[in-house]
Coordinates of C-alpha atoms in Angstrom, one line a residue:
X10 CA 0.0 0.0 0.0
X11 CA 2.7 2.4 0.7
X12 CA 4.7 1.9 -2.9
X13 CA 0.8 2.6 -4.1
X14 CA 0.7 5.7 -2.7
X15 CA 4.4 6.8 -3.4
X16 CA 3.6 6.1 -6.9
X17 CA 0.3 8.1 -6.9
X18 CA 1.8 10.8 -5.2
X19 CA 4.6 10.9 -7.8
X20 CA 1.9 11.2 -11.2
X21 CA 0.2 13.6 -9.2
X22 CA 3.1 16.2 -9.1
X23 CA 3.7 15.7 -12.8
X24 CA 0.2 16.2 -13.5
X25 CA 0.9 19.5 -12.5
X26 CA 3.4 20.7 -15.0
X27 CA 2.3 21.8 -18.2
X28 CA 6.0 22.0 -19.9
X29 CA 5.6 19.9 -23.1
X30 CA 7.9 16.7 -23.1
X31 CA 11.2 17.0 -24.9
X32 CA 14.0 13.9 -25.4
X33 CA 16.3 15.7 -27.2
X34 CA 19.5 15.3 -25.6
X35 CA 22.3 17.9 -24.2
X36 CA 24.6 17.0 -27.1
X37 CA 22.0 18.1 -29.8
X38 CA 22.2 21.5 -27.9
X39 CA 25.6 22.3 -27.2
X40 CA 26.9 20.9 -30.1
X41 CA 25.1 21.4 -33.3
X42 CA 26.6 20.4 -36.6
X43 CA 25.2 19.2 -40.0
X44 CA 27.5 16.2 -39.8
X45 CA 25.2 15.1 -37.2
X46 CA 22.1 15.0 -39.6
X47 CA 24.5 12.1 -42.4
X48 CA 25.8 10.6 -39.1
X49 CA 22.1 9.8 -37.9
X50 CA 20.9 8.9 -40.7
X51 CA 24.1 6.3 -41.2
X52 CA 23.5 5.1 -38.0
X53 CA 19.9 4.4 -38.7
X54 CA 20.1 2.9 -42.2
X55 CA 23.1 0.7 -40.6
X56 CA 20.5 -0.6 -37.8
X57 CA 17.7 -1.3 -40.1
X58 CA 20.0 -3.5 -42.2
X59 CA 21.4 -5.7 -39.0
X60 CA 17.8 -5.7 -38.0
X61 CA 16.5 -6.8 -41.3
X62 CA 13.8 -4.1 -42.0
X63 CA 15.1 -3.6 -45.3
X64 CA 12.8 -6.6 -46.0
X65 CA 9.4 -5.2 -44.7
X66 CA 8.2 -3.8 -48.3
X67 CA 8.4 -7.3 -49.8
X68 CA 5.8 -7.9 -47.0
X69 CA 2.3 -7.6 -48.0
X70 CA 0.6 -8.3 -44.4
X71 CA 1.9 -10.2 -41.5
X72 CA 0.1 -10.9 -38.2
X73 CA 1.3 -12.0 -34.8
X74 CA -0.3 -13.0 -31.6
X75 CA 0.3 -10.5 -28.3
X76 CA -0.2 -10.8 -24.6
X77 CA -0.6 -7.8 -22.5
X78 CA 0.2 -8.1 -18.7
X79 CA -0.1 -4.7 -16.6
X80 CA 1.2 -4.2 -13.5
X81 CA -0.5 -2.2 -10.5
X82 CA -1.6 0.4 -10.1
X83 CA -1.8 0.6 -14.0
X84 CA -4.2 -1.9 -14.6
X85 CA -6.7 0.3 -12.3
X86 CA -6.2 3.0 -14.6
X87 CA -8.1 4.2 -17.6
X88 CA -4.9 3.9 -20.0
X89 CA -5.3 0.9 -22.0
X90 CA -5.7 1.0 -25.3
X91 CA -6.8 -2.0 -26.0
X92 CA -9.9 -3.1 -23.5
X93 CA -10.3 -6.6 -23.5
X94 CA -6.6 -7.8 -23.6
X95 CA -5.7 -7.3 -20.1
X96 CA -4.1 -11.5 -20.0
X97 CA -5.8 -12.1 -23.0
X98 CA -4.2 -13.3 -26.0
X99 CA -5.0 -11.5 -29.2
X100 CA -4.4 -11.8 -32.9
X101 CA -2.6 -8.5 -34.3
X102 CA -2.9 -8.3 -38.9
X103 CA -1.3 -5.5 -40.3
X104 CA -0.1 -4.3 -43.8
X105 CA 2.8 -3.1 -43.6
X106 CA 4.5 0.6 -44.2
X107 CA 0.4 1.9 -43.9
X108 CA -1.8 1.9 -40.6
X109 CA -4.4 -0.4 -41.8
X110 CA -4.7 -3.6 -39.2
X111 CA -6.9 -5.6 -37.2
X112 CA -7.1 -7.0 -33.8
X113 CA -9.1 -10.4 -32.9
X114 CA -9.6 -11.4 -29.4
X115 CA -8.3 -15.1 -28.9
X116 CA -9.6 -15.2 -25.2
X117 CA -11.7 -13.8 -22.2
X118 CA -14.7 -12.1 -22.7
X119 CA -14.7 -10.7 -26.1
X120 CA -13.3 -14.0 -27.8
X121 CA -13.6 -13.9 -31.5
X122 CA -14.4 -9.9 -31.6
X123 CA -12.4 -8.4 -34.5
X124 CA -12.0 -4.7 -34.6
X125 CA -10.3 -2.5 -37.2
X126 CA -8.6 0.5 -38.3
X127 CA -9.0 1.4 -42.6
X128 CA -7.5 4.9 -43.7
X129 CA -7.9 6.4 -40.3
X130 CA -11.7 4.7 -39.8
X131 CA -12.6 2.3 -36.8
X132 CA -14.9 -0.6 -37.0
X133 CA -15.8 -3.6 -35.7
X134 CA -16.4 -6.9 -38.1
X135 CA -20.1 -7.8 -37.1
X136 CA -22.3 -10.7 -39.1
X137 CA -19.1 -10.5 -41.5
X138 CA -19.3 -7.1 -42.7
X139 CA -17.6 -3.6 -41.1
X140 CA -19.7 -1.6 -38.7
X141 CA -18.3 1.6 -38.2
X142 CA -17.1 2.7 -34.6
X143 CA -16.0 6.3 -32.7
X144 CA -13.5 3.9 -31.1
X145 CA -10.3 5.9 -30.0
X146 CA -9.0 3.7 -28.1
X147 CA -8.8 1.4 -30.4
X148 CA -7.7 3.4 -33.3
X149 CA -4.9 4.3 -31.2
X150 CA -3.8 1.0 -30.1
X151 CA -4.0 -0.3 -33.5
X152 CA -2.2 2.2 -34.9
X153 CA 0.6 2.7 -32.1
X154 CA 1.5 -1.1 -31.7
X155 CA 1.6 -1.8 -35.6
X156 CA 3.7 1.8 -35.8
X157 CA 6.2 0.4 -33.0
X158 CA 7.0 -3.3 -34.5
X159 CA 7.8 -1.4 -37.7
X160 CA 9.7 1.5 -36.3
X161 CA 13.0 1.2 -37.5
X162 CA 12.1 1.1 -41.2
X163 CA 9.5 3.4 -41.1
X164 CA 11.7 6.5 -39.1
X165 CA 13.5 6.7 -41.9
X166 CA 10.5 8.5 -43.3
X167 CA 11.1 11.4 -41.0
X168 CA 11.8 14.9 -41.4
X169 CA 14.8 15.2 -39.2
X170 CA 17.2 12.3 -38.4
X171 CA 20.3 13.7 -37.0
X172 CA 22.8 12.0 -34.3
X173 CA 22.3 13.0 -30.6
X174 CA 25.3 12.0 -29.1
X175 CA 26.0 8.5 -27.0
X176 CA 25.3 6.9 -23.3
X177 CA 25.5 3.8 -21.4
X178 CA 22.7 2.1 -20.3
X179 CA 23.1 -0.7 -17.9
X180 CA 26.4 -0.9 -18.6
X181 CA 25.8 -1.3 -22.6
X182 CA 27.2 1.6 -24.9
X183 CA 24.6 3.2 -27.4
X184 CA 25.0 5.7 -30.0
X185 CA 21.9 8.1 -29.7
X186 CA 19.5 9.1 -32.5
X187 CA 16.9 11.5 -32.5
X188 CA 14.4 11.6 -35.0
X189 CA 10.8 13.7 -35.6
X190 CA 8.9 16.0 -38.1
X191 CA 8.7 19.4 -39.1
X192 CA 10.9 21.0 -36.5
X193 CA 12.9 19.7 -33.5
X194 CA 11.3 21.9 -30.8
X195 CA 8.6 20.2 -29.2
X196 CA 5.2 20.5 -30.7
X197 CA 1.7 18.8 -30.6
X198 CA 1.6 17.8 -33.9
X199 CA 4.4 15.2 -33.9
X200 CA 6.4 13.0 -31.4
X201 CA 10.1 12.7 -30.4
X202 CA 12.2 10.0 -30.8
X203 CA 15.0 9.2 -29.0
X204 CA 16.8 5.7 -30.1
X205 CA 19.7 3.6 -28.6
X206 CA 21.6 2.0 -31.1
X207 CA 23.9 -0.6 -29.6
X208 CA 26.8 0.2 -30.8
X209 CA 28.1 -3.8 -30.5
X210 CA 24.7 -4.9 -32.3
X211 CA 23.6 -2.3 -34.0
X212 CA 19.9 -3.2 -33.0
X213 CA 17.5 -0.5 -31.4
X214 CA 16.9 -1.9 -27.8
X215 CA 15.4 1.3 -26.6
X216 CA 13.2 4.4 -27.9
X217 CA 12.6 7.1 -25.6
X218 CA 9.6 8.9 -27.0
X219 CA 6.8 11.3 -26.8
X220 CA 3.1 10.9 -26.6
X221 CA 1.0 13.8 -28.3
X222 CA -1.4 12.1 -29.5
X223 CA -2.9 10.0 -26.6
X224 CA -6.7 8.8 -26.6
X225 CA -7.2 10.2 -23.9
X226 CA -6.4 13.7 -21.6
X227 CA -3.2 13.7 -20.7
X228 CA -0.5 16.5 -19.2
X229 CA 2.0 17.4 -21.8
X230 CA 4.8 16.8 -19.4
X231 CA 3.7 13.3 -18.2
X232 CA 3.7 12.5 -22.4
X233 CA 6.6 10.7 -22.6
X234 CA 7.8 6.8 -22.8
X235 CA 10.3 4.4 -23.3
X236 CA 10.0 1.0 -25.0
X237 CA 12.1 -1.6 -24.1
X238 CA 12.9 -3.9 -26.7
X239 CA 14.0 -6.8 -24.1
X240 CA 14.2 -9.4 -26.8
X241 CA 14.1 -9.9 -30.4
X242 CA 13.5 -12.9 -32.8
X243 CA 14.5 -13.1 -36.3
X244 CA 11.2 -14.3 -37.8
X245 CA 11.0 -16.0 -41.5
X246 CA 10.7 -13.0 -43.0
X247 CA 14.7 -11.8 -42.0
X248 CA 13.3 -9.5 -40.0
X249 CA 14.1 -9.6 -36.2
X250 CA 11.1 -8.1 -34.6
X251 CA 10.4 -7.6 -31.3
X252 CA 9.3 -11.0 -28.7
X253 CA 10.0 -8.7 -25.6
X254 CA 8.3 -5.5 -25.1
X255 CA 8.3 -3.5 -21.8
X256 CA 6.5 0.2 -21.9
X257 CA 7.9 2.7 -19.2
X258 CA 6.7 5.5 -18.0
X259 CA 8.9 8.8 -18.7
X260 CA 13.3 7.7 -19.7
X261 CA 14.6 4.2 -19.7
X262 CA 14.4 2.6 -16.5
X263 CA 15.5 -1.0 -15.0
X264 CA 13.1 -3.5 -16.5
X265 CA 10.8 -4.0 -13.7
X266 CA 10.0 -0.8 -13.6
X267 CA 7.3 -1.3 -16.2
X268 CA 3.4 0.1 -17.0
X269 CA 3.3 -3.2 -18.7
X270 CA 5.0 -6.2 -20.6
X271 CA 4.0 -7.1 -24.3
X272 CA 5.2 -10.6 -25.6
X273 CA 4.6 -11.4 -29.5
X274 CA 4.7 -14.5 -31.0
X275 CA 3.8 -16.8 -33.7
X276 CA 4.6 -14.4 -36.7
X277 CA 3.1 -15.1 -40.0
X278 CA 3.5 -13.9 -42.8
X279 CA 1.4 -13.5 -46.1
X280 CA -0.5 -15.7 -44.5
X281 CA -3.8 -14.2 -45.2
X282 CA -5.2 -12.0 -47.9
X283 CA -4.2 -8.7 -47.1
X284 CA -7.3 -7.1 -48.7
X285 CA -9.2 -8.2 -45.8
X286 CA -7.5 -5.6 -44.0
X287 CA -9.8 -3.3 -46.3
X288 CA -13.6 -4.2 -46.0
X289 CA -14.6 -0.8 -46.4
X290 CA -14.9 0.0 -50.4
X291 CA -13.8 3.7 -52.1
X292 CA -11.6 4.8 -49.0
X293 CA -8.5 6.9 -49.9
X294 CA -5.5 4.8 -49.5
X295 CA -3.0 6.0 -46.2
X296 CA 0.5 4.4 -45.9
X297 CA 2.8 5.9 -43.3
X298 CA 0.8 9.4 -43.3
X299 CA -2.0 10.6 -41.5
X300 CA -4.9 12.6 -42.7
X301 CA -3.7 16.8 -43.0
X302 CA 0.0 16.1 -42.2

């Protein structure tokens, strides 16, 4: 009871700031350069090759099965995305490089619910045809989990890639890079990234990020995260995505310290047709953009 109340008392006094969240590192500001910008960028290209991203665009859907467990006092709170999955397995499909994907429920009490997000639309598959939801919870857990297991390719997208200096973490050395859009400054229109490239492995085992966009109210300060990419398998494909997933609260902290643990497994690929990701007819067409940006 006592941890339970140290905790609460800690979110309460970040509720109270309003300073928006920032990751970009003391490097980036005391030492500016536009040989950072080609060294980020090398870094980044370098990791999606060891990593095997380069093969997501021969992809044309994959899915993977995912099992959320929360830890108190989290899983009292209204924060999950994904209502239902709480120790439940479910069944993530997703074409790649877009935001289109699915979600089925494999156990508990919605088992064999499937719900949906098409060029920026949420529905639900009821009597076998899309039904239309204001669901954005959903939309946002769809389209945050399938943007995280594809992150490394799909950064490269960004506006601004440019090298933020290096750390150690748990007594591993990382090379840092910081990527966004538009501008570096913090704004609400598009997150931070912070990544830790291991400069042995040259896989991302961390991204320290911002949240702007969250489904529900949240202080600007308290809109920050780091995911943990505790293990990764190479998967048929080449690819090694992620097994291990733990989602902190704030900058990297010791594993346990976790909101809550995601494990993937079973990945499949073109294993399905990936027009079903597309029930509803004469939609525009999104891949890695969102509507007005």
């Amino acid at each position: 009871m006592k941890k339970l109340l140290i905790i609460t008392a800690s979110i309460v006094v970040m509720l109270s700031s309003c300073k928006m969240a920032d990751v970009r590192t003391d490097y980036m500001h005391s030492s500016p350069s536009k040989d950072n910008e080609r060294k980020g960028r090398q870094l980044l290209e370098a990791s999606v090759e060891a990593m095997g991203y380069n093969a997501l665009p021969e992809l044309d859907a994959y899915e993977v099965t995912a099992y959320f467990d929360w830890r108190l006092p989290w899983s009292l709170m209204p924060v999950n995305s994904l209502p239902g999955a709480k120790r439940n397995e479910i069944r993530f499909r997703f074409r790649p490089d877009s935001f289109d994907g699915q979600v089925e429920y494999l156990e508990g009490r919605k088992k064999g619910a499937v719900y949906g997000l098409q060029s920026w639309k949420t529905y639900k598959i009821k009597d076998n045809s899309p039904e239309l939801r204001n669901d954005k919870r959903r939309s946002w857990g769809l389209a945050t989990f399938h943007y995280i297991l594809e992150s490394p390719y799909r950064l490269l997208n960004a506006d601004i890639i440019t090298y933020a200096g290096e750390t150690t973490f748990e007594g591993t050395e990382y090379d840092l890079v910081f990527v966004t859009w538009e501008r570096p400054e913090p704004h609400k229109e598009h997150d931070h990234w912070l990544l830790y490239i291991n400069k042995e492995t040259k896989f991302i085992d961390l991204s320290n990020l911002t949240i702007r966009d969250f489904f529900a109210p949240f202080p600007p300060k308290l809109a920050e995260g780091t995911a943990r990419f505790i293990a990764r398998e190479k998967t048929k494909s080449g690819i090694y995505f992620p097994s291990n997933l733990v989602i902190q609260l704030l900058d990297p902290k010791k594993e346990k310290k976790h909101i809550y643990r995601v494990t993937f497994k079973e990945y499949e690929f073109n294993s399905f047709d990936v027009s079903d990701l597309n029930p509803m007819k004469d939609l525009k067409r999104y891949n890695d953009e969102k509507p007005g940006k």
